[in-house]
Amino acid sequence: MTDYLYIFYDICVAGIILIALYQGSKRGFLRSAVYAILIVAAFFISWFGAEALSPLIYDSFIHETVIDTLTETASEKNPVTVVSNALTSGDYGTTVSDGEISELISGASDIFNELAETLRENGSQDSKTTIATGVESSVTSEVKSFLFSDYIINALETLGAATGDMSEVVNVFLTGSAEETAATAEAEIVRPIIEMALKIVVFLVLLFVLRLVIDPVSNLFKFANKIPIIGSVNVLLGAVLGAVEGLITVYGLALLLRLIVNVSGDSLIFLNTDTIELTYIFKYFYELNLMG
């Protein structure tokens, strides 16, 4: 039974569009035209409003707190200890002293490759590539776990390329100050994720508020229903224009679901990318990323 849950998404899409078609046909052409124009206008006002307001909201209420939190967290961790832990967990058959690690961090241009070379010189049987890749992966995992909240980590793993470069954050943590680490982590990882979430939330809120205005305005054109406009053509054109509302509604729901999937780390049984990818129709709305 659960193997076919994805069909629910397509049923909802079809239902929303059919209802919109029916409502459009009942309104008639003129009223539906006004309604469609207002819906499209509300969509773009909400879209551009979200683009403009989300950075402003972030800078005004979130940025400073993020920087302070990241700076405090980064200052509590010693880069030498983090690298030493990575070497211990990797079990490369030899060790490097904390002093050697400190010298490499302060002077190496390519920390992980030079660290791998040192381990090889000390007798490790693993290849240079294996050591460098393993240590970098372990250090990256530890830096990610102590710097970022579960939400940021979940979103980072889900969004991938939509965010910045985690390797840059790691390099700055190893070679720079806590303040530099915080600034890089905020700019590369935290800001893109939170601003994307804010864009979705602001877009949906603005669209909802504007929808409250649309109905009363469109109702002013009810008189047009009493004027015959080539019989069934009036109904047909009204239905077509009504479909615009349905498509925008489906896209709004897709944005909301994307936000839920990102926050949950793509781990919910029904609300996850794998399930949505199985759908025939809804996946196109879900993958349409107009919010950047």
PDB file of C-alpha atoms in Angstrom:
ATOM      1  CA  MET A   1       0.000   0.000   0.000  1.00  0.00           C
ATOM      2  CA  THR A   2       2.758   2.452   0.969  1.00  0.00           C
ATOM      3  CA  ASP A   3       4.481   1.826  -2.394  1.00  0.00           C
ATOM      4  CA  TYR A   4       1.709   3.778  -4.111  1.00  0.00           C
ATOM      5  CA  LEU A   5       1.417   6.725  -1.726  1.00  0.00           C
ATOM      6  CA  TYR A   6       3.072   8.965  -4.316  1.00  0.00           C
ATOM      7  CA  ILE A   7      -0.143   8.818  -6.362  1.00  0.00           C
ATOM      8  CA  PHE A   8      -1.750  10.970  -3.659  1.00  0.00           C
ATOM      9  CA  TYR A   9       0.331  13.940  -4.837  1.00  0.00           C
ATOM     10  CA  ASP A  10      -0.893  13.639  -8.435  1.00  0.00           C
ATOM     11  CA  ILE A  11      -4.490  13.156  -7.269  1.00  0.00           C
ATOM     12  CA  CYS A  12      -4.211  16.402  -5.288  1.00  0.00           C
ATOM     13  CA  VAL A  13      -2.783  18.244  -8.307  1.00  0.00           C
ATOM     14  CA  ALA A  14      -5.607  16.985 -10.528  1.00  0.00           C
ATOM     15  CA  GLY A  15      -8.206  17.816  -7.860  1.00  0.00           C
ATOM     16  CA  ILE A  16      -6.935  21.368  -7.317  1.00  0.00           C
ATOM     17  CA  ILE A  17      -6.840  22.127 -11.040  1.00  0.00           C
ATOM     18  CA  LEU A  18     -10.280  20.597 -11.670  1.00  0.00           C
ATOM     19  CA  ILE A  19     -11.799  22.616  -8.833  1.00  0.00           C
ATOM     20  CA  ALA A  20     -10.144  25.753 -10.232  1.00  0.00           C
ATOM     21  CA  LEU A  21     -11.524  24.947 -13.692  1.00  0.00           C
ATOM     22  CA  TYR A  22     -15.022  24.519 -12.262  1.00  0.00           C
ATOM     23  CA  GLN A  23     -14.843  27.741 -10.262  1.00  0.00           C
ATOM     24  CA  GLY A  24     -13.549  29.591 -13.320  1.00  0.00           C
ATOM     25  CA  SER A  25     -16.412  28.318 -15.472  1.00  0.00           C
ATOM     26  CA  LYS A  26     -18.934  29.435 -12.829  1.00  0.00           C
ATOM     27  CA  ARG A  27     -17.410  32.896 -12.697  1.00  0.00           C
ATOM     28  CA  GLY A  28     -17.543  33.344 -16.446  1.00  0.00           C
ATOM     29  CA  PHE A  29     -15.016  34.982 -18.703  1.00  0.00           C
ATOM     30  CA  LEU A  30     -14.858  38.596 -17.515  1.00  0.00           C
ATOM     31  CA  ARG A  31     -14.821  37.834 -13.811  1.00  0.00           C
ATOM     32  CA  SER A  32     -12.312  35.002 -14.377  1.00  0.00           C
ATOM     33  CA  ALA A  33     -10.126  37.311 -16.432  1.00  0.00           C
ATOM     34  CA  VAL A  34     -10.057  39.838 -13.603  1.00  0.00           C
ATOM     35  CA  TYR A  35      -9.473  37.032 -11.105  1.00  0.00           C
ATOM     36  CA  ALA A  36      -6.624  35.545 -13.186  1.00  0.00           C
ATOM     37  CA  ILE A  37      -4.965  38.949 -13.613  1.00  0.00           C
ATOM     38  CA  LEU A  38      -5.169  39.553  -9.872  1.00  0.00           C
ATOM     39  CA  ILE A  39      -3.825  36.058  -9.103  1.00  0.00           C
ATOM     40  CA  VAL A  40      -0.875  36.476 -11.471  1.00  0.00           C
ATOM     41  CA  ALA A  41      -0.218  39.957 -10.090  1.00  0.00           C
ATOM     42  CA  ALA A  42      -0.345  38.589  -6.537  1.00  0.00           C
ATOM     43  CA  PHE A  43       2.067  35.825  -7.529  1.00  0.00           C
ATOM     44  CA  PHE A  44       4.672  38.203  -8.914  1.00  0.00           C
ATOM     45  CA  ILE A  45       4.225  40.758  -6.144  1.00  0.00           C
ATOM     46  CA  SER A  46       4.749  37.956  -3.617  1.00  0.00           C
ATOM     47  CA  TRP A  47       7.725  36.594  -5.580  1.00  0.00           C
ATOM     48  CA  PHE A  48       9.570  39.908  -5.889  1.00  0.00           C
ATOM     49  CA  GLY A  49       8.503  40.871  -2.380  1.00  0.00           C
ATOM     50  CA  ALA A  50      10.059  37.680  -1.030  1.00  0.00           C
ATOM     51  CA  GLU A  51      13.272  38.356  -2.982  1.00  0.00           C
ATOM     52  CA  ALA A  52      13.496  41.860  -1.513  1.00  0.00           C
ATOM     53  CA  LEU A  53      12.312  41.191   2.031  1.00  0.00           C
ATOM     54  CA  SER A  54      14.131  37.945   2.890  1.00  0.00           C
ATOM     55  CA  PRO A  55      17.670  39.484   2.879  1.00  0.00           C
ATOM     56  CA  LEU A  56      16.336  42.466   4.827  1.00  0.00           C
ATOM     57  CA  ILE A  57      14.724  40.206   7.441  1.00  0.00           C
ATOM     58  CA  TYR A  58      17.871  38.107   7.668  1.00  0.00           C
ATOM     59  CA  ASP A  59      20.208  41.089   8.104  1.00  0.00           C
ATOM     60  CA  SER A  60      17.904  42.831  10.588  1.00  0.00           C
ATOM     61  CA  PHE A  61      16.980  39.955  12.877  1.00  0.00           C
ATOM     62  CA  ILE A  62      19.186  36.920  12.236  1.00  0.00           C
ATOM     63  CA  HIS A  63      22.652  37.820  10.917  1.00  0.00           C
ATOM     64  CA  GLU A  64      24.188  39.133  14.131  1.00  0.00           C
ATOM     65  CA  THR A  65      22.927  36.217  16.212  1.00  0.00           C
ATOM     66  CA  VAL A  66      24.285  33.715  13.691  1.00  0.00           C
ATOM     67  CA  ILE A  67      27.739  35.370  13.657  1.00  0.00           C
ATOM     68  CA  ASP A  68      27.903  35.526  17.469  1.00  0.00           C
ATOM     69  CA  THR A  69      26.830  31.892  17.847  1.00  0.00           C
ATOM     70  CA  LEU A  70      29.254  30.612  15.204  1.00  0.00           C
ATOM     71  CA  THR A  71      32.135  32.649  16.647  1.00  0.00           C
ATOM     72  CA  GLU A  72      31.524  31.293  20.141  1.00  0.00           C
ATOM     73  CA  THR A  73      31.225  27.725  18.862  1.00  0.00           C
ATOM     74  CA  ALA A  74      34.354  27.914  16.680  1.00  0.00           C
ATOM     75  CA  SER A  75      36.420  29.403  19.517  1.00  0.00           C
ATOM     76  CA  GLU A  76      35.669  26.369  21.691  1.00  0.00           C
ATOM     77  CA  LYS A  77      37.363  23.968  19.269  1.00  0.00           C
ATOM     78  CA  ASN A  78      41.087  23.504  18.696  1.00  0.00           C
ATOM     79  CA  PRO A  79      41.916  22.755  15.037  1.00  0.00           C
ATOM     80  CA  VAL A  80      44.882  20.603  16.061  1.00  0.00           C
ATOM     81  CA  THR A  81      42.640  18.444  18.232  1.00  0.00           C
ATOM     82  CA  VAL A  82      40.085  18.085  15.436  1.00  0.00           C
ATOM     83  CA  VAL A  83      42.761  16.903  12.984  1.00  0.00           C
ATOM     84  CA  SER A  84      44.314  14.606  15.604  1.00  0.00           C
ATOM     85  CA  ASN A  85      40.908  13.007  16.232  1.00  0.00           C
ATOM     86  CA  ALA A  86      40.504  12.456  12.500  1.00  0.00           C
ATOM     87  CA  LEU A  87      43.887  10.678  12.326  1.00  0.00           C
ATOM     88  CA  THR A  88      43.030   8.495  15.304  1.00  0.00           C
ATOM     89  CA  SER A  89      39.648   7.486  13.906  1.00  0.00           C
ATOM     90  CA  GLY A  90      41.194   6.735  10.504  1.00  0.00           C
ATOM     91  CA  ASP A  91      43.689   4.201  11.937  1.00  0.00           C
ATOM     92  CA  TYR A  92      46.398   4.839   9.331  1.00  0.00           C
ATOM     93  CA  GLY A  93      49.001   2.701  11.087  1.00  0.00           C
ATOM     94  CA  THR A  94      51.114   5.564  12.391  1.00  0.00           C
ATOM     95  CA  THR A  95      50.768   8.848  14.239  1.00  0.00           C
ATOM     96  CA  VAL A  96      51.676  12.492  13.853  1.00  0.00           C
ATOM     97  CA  SER A  97      52.351  14.591  16.928  1.00  0.00           C
ATOM     98  CA  ASP A  98      50.246  17.611  17.790  1.00  0.00           C
ATOM     99  CA  GLY A  99      53.311  19.761  17.202  1.00  0.00           C
ATOM    100  CA  GLU A 100      53.697  18.438  13.652  1.00  0.00           C
ATOM    101  CA  ILE A 101      50.014  18.971  13.001  1.00  0.00           C
ATOM    102  CA  SER A 102      50.277  22.533  14.281  1.00  0.00           C
ATOM    103  CA  GLU A 103      53.250  23.240  11.996  1.00  0.00           C
ATOM    104  CA  LEU A 104      51.409  21.802   8.991  1.00  0.00           C
ATOM    105  CA  ILE A 105      48.307  23.856   9.717  1.00  0.00           C
ATOM    106  CA  SER A 106      50.284  27.065  10.052  1.00  0.00           C
ATOM    107  CA  GLY A 107      52.530  26.573   7.033  1.00  0.00           C
ATOM    108  CA  ALA A 108      51.029  24.128   4.540  1.00  0.00           C
ATOM    109  CA  SER A 109      49.297  25.309   1.368  1.00  0.00           C
ATOM    110  CA  ASP A 110      47.489  21.980   0.999  1.00  0.00           C
ATOM    111  CA  ILE A 111      47.013  20.714   4.533  1.00  0.00           C
ATOM    112  CA  PHE A 112      45.472  17.316   3.868  1.00  0.00           C
ATOM    113  CA  ASN A 113      47.881  16.265   1.116  1.00  0.00           C
ATOM    114  CA  GLU A 114      50.917  17.358   3.106  1.00  0.00           C
ATOM    115  CA  LEU A 115      49.547  15.612   6.175  1.00  0.00           C
ATOM    116  CA  ALA A 116      49.110  12.455   4.096  1.00  0.00           C
ATOM    117  CA  GLU A 117      52.681  12.776   2.847  1.00  0.00           C
ATOM    118  CA  THR A 118      53.943  13.050   6.433  1.00  0.00           C
ATOM    119  CA  LEU A 119      52.004   9.950   7.447  1.00  0.00           C
ATOM    120  CA  ARG A 120      53.466   8.059   4.491  1.00  0.00           C
ATOM    121  CA  GLU A 121      56.970   9.124   5.547  1.00  0.00           C
ATOM    122  CA  ASN A 122      56.204   7.882   9.072  1.00  0.00           C
ATOM    123  CA  GLY A 123      55.366   4.423   7.724  1.00  0.00           C
ATOM    124  CA  SER A 124      51.672   4.410   6.843  1.00  0.00           C
ATOM    125  CA  GLN A 125      50.818   1.788   4.213  1.00  0.00           C
ATOM    126  CA  ASP A 126      47.760   3.641   2.963  1.00  0.00           C
ATOM    127  CA  SER A 127      48.007   5.611  -0.257  1.00  0.00           C
ATOM    128  CA  LYS A 128      48.412   9.372  -0.117  1.00  0.00           C
ATOM    129  CA  THR A 129      45.011   9.857  -1.761  1.00  0.00           C
ATOM    130  CA  THR A 130      43.284   7.525   0.695  1.00  0.00           C
ATOM    131  CA  ILE A 131      44.775   9.325   3.683  1.00  0.00           C
ATOM    132  CA  ALA A 132      44.098  12.835   2.389  1.00  0.00           C
ATOM    133  CA  THR A 133      40.515  12.021   1.422  1.00  0.00           C
ATOM    134  CA  GLY A 134      39.806  10.168   4.667  1.00  0.00           C
ATOM    135  CA  VAL A 135      41.211  12.871   6.947  1.00  0.00           C
ATOM    136  CA  GLU A 136      39.454  15.665   5.053  1.00  0.00           C
ATOM    137  CA  SER A 137      36.131  13.817   5.198  1.00  0.00           C
ATOM    138  CA  SER A 138      36.480  13.178   8.925  1.00  0.00           C
ATOM    139  CA  VAL A 139      37.505  16.767   9.712  1.00  0.00           C
ATOM    140  CA  THR A 140      34.702  18.142   7.551  1.00  0.00           C
ATOM    141  CA  SER A 141      32.157  15.924   9.312  1.00  0.00           C
ATOM    142  CA  GLU A 142      33.329  17.062  12.764  1.00  0.00           C
ATOM    143  CA  VAL A 143      33.422  20.762  11.826  1.00  0.00           C
ATOM    144  CA  LYS A 144      29.950  20.486  10.350  1.00  0.00           C
ATOM    145  CA  SER A 145      28.576  18.742  13.443  1.00  0.00           C
ATOM    146  CA  PHE A 146      29.794  21.304  15.996  1.00  0.00           C
ATOM    147  CA  LEU A 147      29.313  24.460  13.923  1.00  0.00           C
ATOM    148  CA  PHE A 148      25.787  23.932  12.622  1.00  0.00           C
ATOM    149  CA  SER A 149      22.382  23.043  14.032  1.00  0.00           C
ATOM    150  CA  ASP A 150      20.490  19.926  12.937  1.00  0.00           C
ATOM    151  CA  TYR A 151      18.284  22.051  10.665  1.00  0.00           C
ATOM    152  CA  ILE A 152      21.280  23.550   8.853  1.00  0.00           C
ATOM    153  CA  ILE A 153      22.918  20.129   8.487  1.00  0.00           C
ATOM    154  CA  ASN A 154      19.698  18.574   7.166  1.00  0.00           C
ATOM    155  CA  ALA A 155      19.178  21.426   4.728  1.00  0.00           C
ATOM    156  CA  LEU A 156      22.831  21.331   3.654  1.00  0.00           C
ATOM    157  CA  GLU A 157      22.610  17.628   2.854  1.00  0.00           C
ATOM    158  CA  THR A 158      19.312  18.125   0.993  1.00  0.00           C
ATOM    159  CA  LEU A 159      20.158  21.291  -0.927  1.00  0.00           C
ATOM    160  CA  GLY A 160      23.780  20.481  -1.789  1.00  0.00           C
ATOM    161  CA  ALA A 161      24.885  22.799  -4.593  1.00  0.00           C
ATOM    162  CA  ALA A 162      22.348  25.453  -3.593  1.00  0.00           C
ATOM    163  CA  THR A 163      24.661  26.392  -0.721  1.00  0.00           C
ATOM    164  CA  GLY A 164      28.307  27.392  -0.595  1.00  0.00           C
ATOM    165  CA  ASP A 165      31.558  25.484  -0.246  1.00  0.00           C
ATOM    166  CA  MET A 166      31.941  23.501   2.980  1.00  0.00           C
ATOM    167  CA  SER A 167      35.623  22.866   2.191  1.00  0.00           C
ATOM    168  CA  GLU A 168      36.240  26.615   2.362  1.00  0.00           C
ATOM    169  CA  VAL A 169      34.725  26.699   5.854  1.00  0.00           C
ATOM    170  CA  VAL A 170      37.007  23.838   6.943  1.00  0.00           C
ATOM    171  CA  ASN A 171      40.127  25.525   5.536  1.00  0.00           C
ATOM    172  CA  VAL A 172      39.346  28.795   7.298  1.00  0.00           C
ATOM    173  CA  PHE A 173      38.644  26.934  10.565  1.00  0.00           C
ATOM    174  CA  LEU A 174      42.039  25.216  10.374  1.00  0.00           C
ATOM    175  CA  THR A 175      44.087  28.253   9.379  1.00  0.00           C
ATOM    176  CA  GLY A 176      42.108  31.302  10.507  1.00  0.00           C
ATOM    177  CA  SER A 177      40.520  32.785  13.600  1.00  0.00           C
ATOM    178  CA  ALA A 178      37.157  31.970  15.148  1.00  0.00           C
ATOM    179  CA  GLU A 179      35.792  35.246  13.764  1.00  0.00           C
ATOM    180  CA  GLU A 180      36.956  34.386  10.237  1.00  0.00           C
ATOM    181  CA  THR A 181      35.471  30.916  10.545  1.00  0.00           C
ATOM    182  CA  ALA A 182      32.143  32.383  11.647  1.00  0.00           C
ATOM    183  CA  ALA A 183      32.081  34.884   8.788  1.00  0.00           C
ATOM    184  CA  THR A 184      32.867  32.196   6.195  1.00  0.00           C
ATOM    185  CA  ALA A 185      30.392  29.677   7.604  1.00  0.00           C
ATOM    186  CA  GLU A 186      27.663  32.321   7.727  1.00  0.00           C
ATOM    187  CA  ALA A 187      28.265  33.508   4.170  1.00  0.00           C
ATOM    188  CA  GLU A 188      28.839  30.103   2.560  1.00  0.00           C
ATOM    189  CA  ILE A 189      26.338  27.900   4.380  1.00  0.00           C
ATOM    190  CA  VAL A 190      23.955  29.530   6.850  1.00  0.00           C
ATOM    191  CA  ARG A 191      22.832  32.609   4.905  1.00  0.00           C
ATOM    192  CA  PRO A 192      21.887  30.755   1.668  1.00  0.00           C
ATOM    193  CA  ILE A 193      19.865  28.166   3.590  1.00  0.00           C
ATOM    194  CA  ILE A 194      18.008  30.564   5.880  1.00  0.00           C
ATOM    195  CA  GLU A 195      17.369  33.103   3.107  1.00  0.00           C
ATOM    196  CA  MET A 196      15.900  30.352   0.927  1.00  0.00           C
ATOM    197  CA  ALA A 197      13.573  29.315   3.762  1.00  0.00           C
ATOM    198  CA  LEU A 198      12.633  32.960   4.366  1.00  0.00           C
ATOM    199  CA  LYS A 199      11.856  33.477   0.675  1.00  0.00           C
ATOM    200  CA  ILE A 200       9.435  30.559   0.703  1.00  0.00           C
ATOM    201  CA  VAL A 201       7.732  31.667   3.936  1.00  0.00           C
ATOM    202  CA  VAL A 202       7.475  35.344   2.899  1.00  0.00           C
ATOM    203  CA  PHE A 203       6.210  34.363  -0.561  1.00  0.00           C
ATOM    204  CA  LEU A 204       3.454  32.163   0.882  1.00  0.00           C
ATOM    205  CA  VAL A 205       2.440  34.733   3.514  1.00  0.00           C
ATOM    206  CA  LEU A 206       2.244  37.556   0.954  1.00  0.00           C
ATOM    207  CA  LEU A 207       0.328  35.361  -1.479  1.00  0.00           C
ATOM    208  CA  PHE A 208      -2.161  34.399   1.245  1.00  0.00           C
ATOM    209  CA  VAL A 209      -2.698  38.013   2.304  1.00  0.00           C
ATOM    210  CA  LEU A 210      -3.170  39.181  -1.272  1.00  0.00           C
ATOM    211  CA  ARG A 211      -5.659  36.376  -1.906  1.00  0.00           C
ATOM    212  CA  LEU A 212      -7.865  37.898   0.796  1.00  0.00           C
ATOM    213  CA  VAL A 213      -8.122  41.025  -1.366  1.00  0.00           C
ATOM    214  CA  ILE A 214      -8.688  39.234  -4.673  1.00  0.00           C
ATOM    215  CA  ASP A 215     -12.111  37.714  -3.934  1.00  0.00           C
ATOM    216  CA  PRO A 216     -13.859  40.976  -2.968  1.00  0.00           C
ATOM    217  CA  VAL A 217     -12.394  42.795  -5.977  1.00  0.00           C
ATOM    218  CA  SER A 218     -13.355  40.071  -8.444  1.00  0.00           C
ATOM    219  CA  ASN A 219     -16.869  39.948  -6.989  1.00  0.00           C
ATOM    220  CA  LEU A 220     -17.411  43.477  -8.296  1.00  0.00           C
ATOM    221  CA  PHE A 221     -17.598  41.934 -11.771  1.00  0.00           C
ATOM    222  CA  LYS A 222     -20.422  39.480 -11.015  1.00  0.00           C
ATOM    223  CA  PHE A 223     -22.700  41.516 -13.226  1.00  0.00           C
ATOM    224  CA  ALA A 224     -20.872  40.115 -16.249  1.00  0.00           C
ATOM    225  CA  ASN A 225     -22.377  36.676 -15.616  1.00  0.00           C
ATOM    226  CA  LYS A 226     -25.755  38.082 -16.624  1.00  0.00           C
ATOM    227  CA  ILE A 227     -24.450  39.173 -19.992  1.00  0.00           C
ATOM    228  CA  PRO A 228     -24.431  36.334 -22.509  1.00  0.00           C
ATOM    229  CA  ILE A 229     -21.073  36.091 -24.271  1.00  0.00           C
ATOM    230  CA  ILE A 230     -21.519  33.602 -27.080  1.00  0.00           C
ATOM    231  CA  GLY A 231     -23.010  30.994 -24.785  1.00  0.00           C
ATOM    232  CA  SER A 232     -20.602  28.226 -23.871  1.00  0.00           C
ATOM    233  CA  VAL A 233     -17.542  30.265 -24.913  1.00  0.00           C
ATOM    234  CA  ASN A 234     -18.010  32.354 -21.778  1.00  0.00           C
ATOM    235  CA  VAL A 235     -17.895  29.209 -19.648  1.00  0.00           C
ATOM    236  CA  LEU A 236     -14.925  27.735 -21.550  1.00  0.00           C
ATOM    237  CA  LEU A 237     -12.769  30.833 -21.345  1.00  0.00           C
ATOM    238  CA  GLY A 238     -13.646  31.243 -17.671  1.00  0.00           C
ATOM    239  CA  ALA A 239     -12.514  27.678 -17.003  1.00  0.00           C
ATOM    240  CA  VAL A 240      -9.220  28.204 -18.813  1.00  0.00           C
ATOM    241  CA  LEU A 241      -8.476  31.337 -16.831  1.00  0.00           C
ATOM    242  CA  GLY A 242      -9.533  29.587 -13.640  1.00  0.00           C
ATOM    243  CA  ALA A 243      -6.822  26.998 -14.293  1.00  0.00           C
ATOM    244  CA  VAL A 244      -4.214  29.723 -13.749  1.00  0.00           C
ATOM    245  CA  GLU A 245      -5.297  29.919 -10.116  1.00  0.00           C
ATOM    246  CA  GLY A 246      -5.017  26.150  -9.795  1.00  0.00           C
ATOM    247  CA  LEU A 247      -1.475  26.055 -11.194  1.00  0.00           C
ATOM    248  CA  ILE A 248      -0.298  28.822  -8.865  1.00  0.00           C
ATOM    249  CA  THR A 249      -1.939  27.080  -5.893  1.00  0.00           C
ATOM    250  CA  VAL A 250      -0.150  23.819  -6.706  1.00  0.00           C
ATOM    251  CA  TYR A 251       3.177  25.631  -6.997  1.00  0.00           C
ATOM    252  CA  GLY A 252       2.629  27.292  -3.621  1.00  0.00           C
ATOM    253  CA  LEU A 253       1.984  23.870  -2.052  1.00  0.00           C
ATOM    254  CA  ALA A 254       5.113  22.510  -3.746  1.00  0.00           C
ATOM    255  CA  LEU A 255       7.177  25.310  -2.169  1.00  0.00           C
ATOM    256  CA  LEU A 256       5.738  24.525   1.252  1.00  0.00           C
ATOM    257  CA  LEU A 257       6.531  20.821   0.869  1.00  0.00           C
ATOM    258  CA  ARG A 258      10.069  21.610  -0.271  1.00  0.00           C
ATOM    259  CA  LEU A 259      10.584  23.627   2.899  1.00  0.00           C
ATOM    260  CA  ILE A 260       9.290  20.722   5.027  1.00  0.00           C
ATOM    261  CA  VAL A 261      11.548  18.252   3.204  1.00  0.00           C
ATOM    262  CA  ASN A 262      14.589  20.499   3.763  1.00  0.00           C
ATOM    263  CA  VAL A 263      13.854  20.992   7.464  1.00  0.00           C
ATOM    264  CA  SER A 264      13.279  17.273   8.037  1.00  0.00           C
ATOM    265  CA  GLY A 265      16.448  16.290   6.210  1.00  0.00           C
ATOM    266  CA  ASP A 266      14.473  14.348   3.599  1.00  0.00           C
ATOM    267  CA  SER A 267      13.761  11.687   6.240  1.00  0.00           C
ATOM    268  CA  LEU A 268       9.952  11.616   6.548  1.00  0.00           C
ATOM    269  CA  ILE A 269       8.148   8.523   5.263  1.00  0.00           C
ATOM    270  CA  PHE A 270       5.757  10.329   2.931  1.00  0.00           C
ATOM    271  CA  LEU A 271       7.254  13.798   2.565  1.00  0.00           C
ATOM    272  CA  ASN A 272      10.586  13.019   0.918  1.00  0.00           C
ATOM    273  CA  THR A 273      12.312  13.542  -2.415  1.00  0.00           C
ATOM    274  CA  ASP A 274      12.292   9.860  -3.400  1.00  0.00           C
ATOM    275  CA  THR A 275       8.503   9.654  -3.076  1.00  0.00           C
ATOM    276  CA  ILE A 276       7.942  12.927  -4.922  1.00  0.00           C
ATOM    277  CA  GLU A 277      10.256  11.831  -7.759  1.00  0.00           C
ATOM    278  CA  LEU A 278       7.893   8.897  -8.407  1.00  0.00           C
ATOM    279  CA  THR A 279       4.967  11.199  -9.149  1.00  0.00           C
ATOM    280  CA  TYR A 280       3.933  11.827 -12.730  1.00  0.00           C
ATOM    281  CA  ILE A 281       2.808  15.469 -12.427  1.00  0.00           C
ATOM    282  CA  PHE A 282       3.635  16.940  -9.040  1.00  0.00           C
ATOM    283  CA  LYS A 283       7.414  16.466  -9.425  1.00  0.00           C
ATOM    284  CA  TYR A 284       7.503  19.131 -12.153  1.00  0.00           C
ATOM    285  CA  PHE A 285       6.003  21.702  -9.779  1.00  0.00           C
ATOM    286  CA  TYR A 286       8.342  20.556  -6.984  1.00  0.00           C
ATOM    287  CA  GLU A 287      11.465  20.832  -9.161  1.00  0.00           C
ATOM    288  CA  LEU A 288      10.478  24.258 -10.538  1.00  0.00           C
ATOM    289  CA  ASN A 289      12.696  26.580  -8.504  1.00  0.00           C
ATOM    290  CA  LEU A 290      11.700  30.177  -9.177  1.00  0.00           C
ATOM    291  CA  MET A 291      12.851  31.280  -5.729  1.00  0.00           C
ATOM    292  CA  GLY A 292      16.551  30.916  -6.578  1.00  0.00           C
TER     293      GLY A 292
END
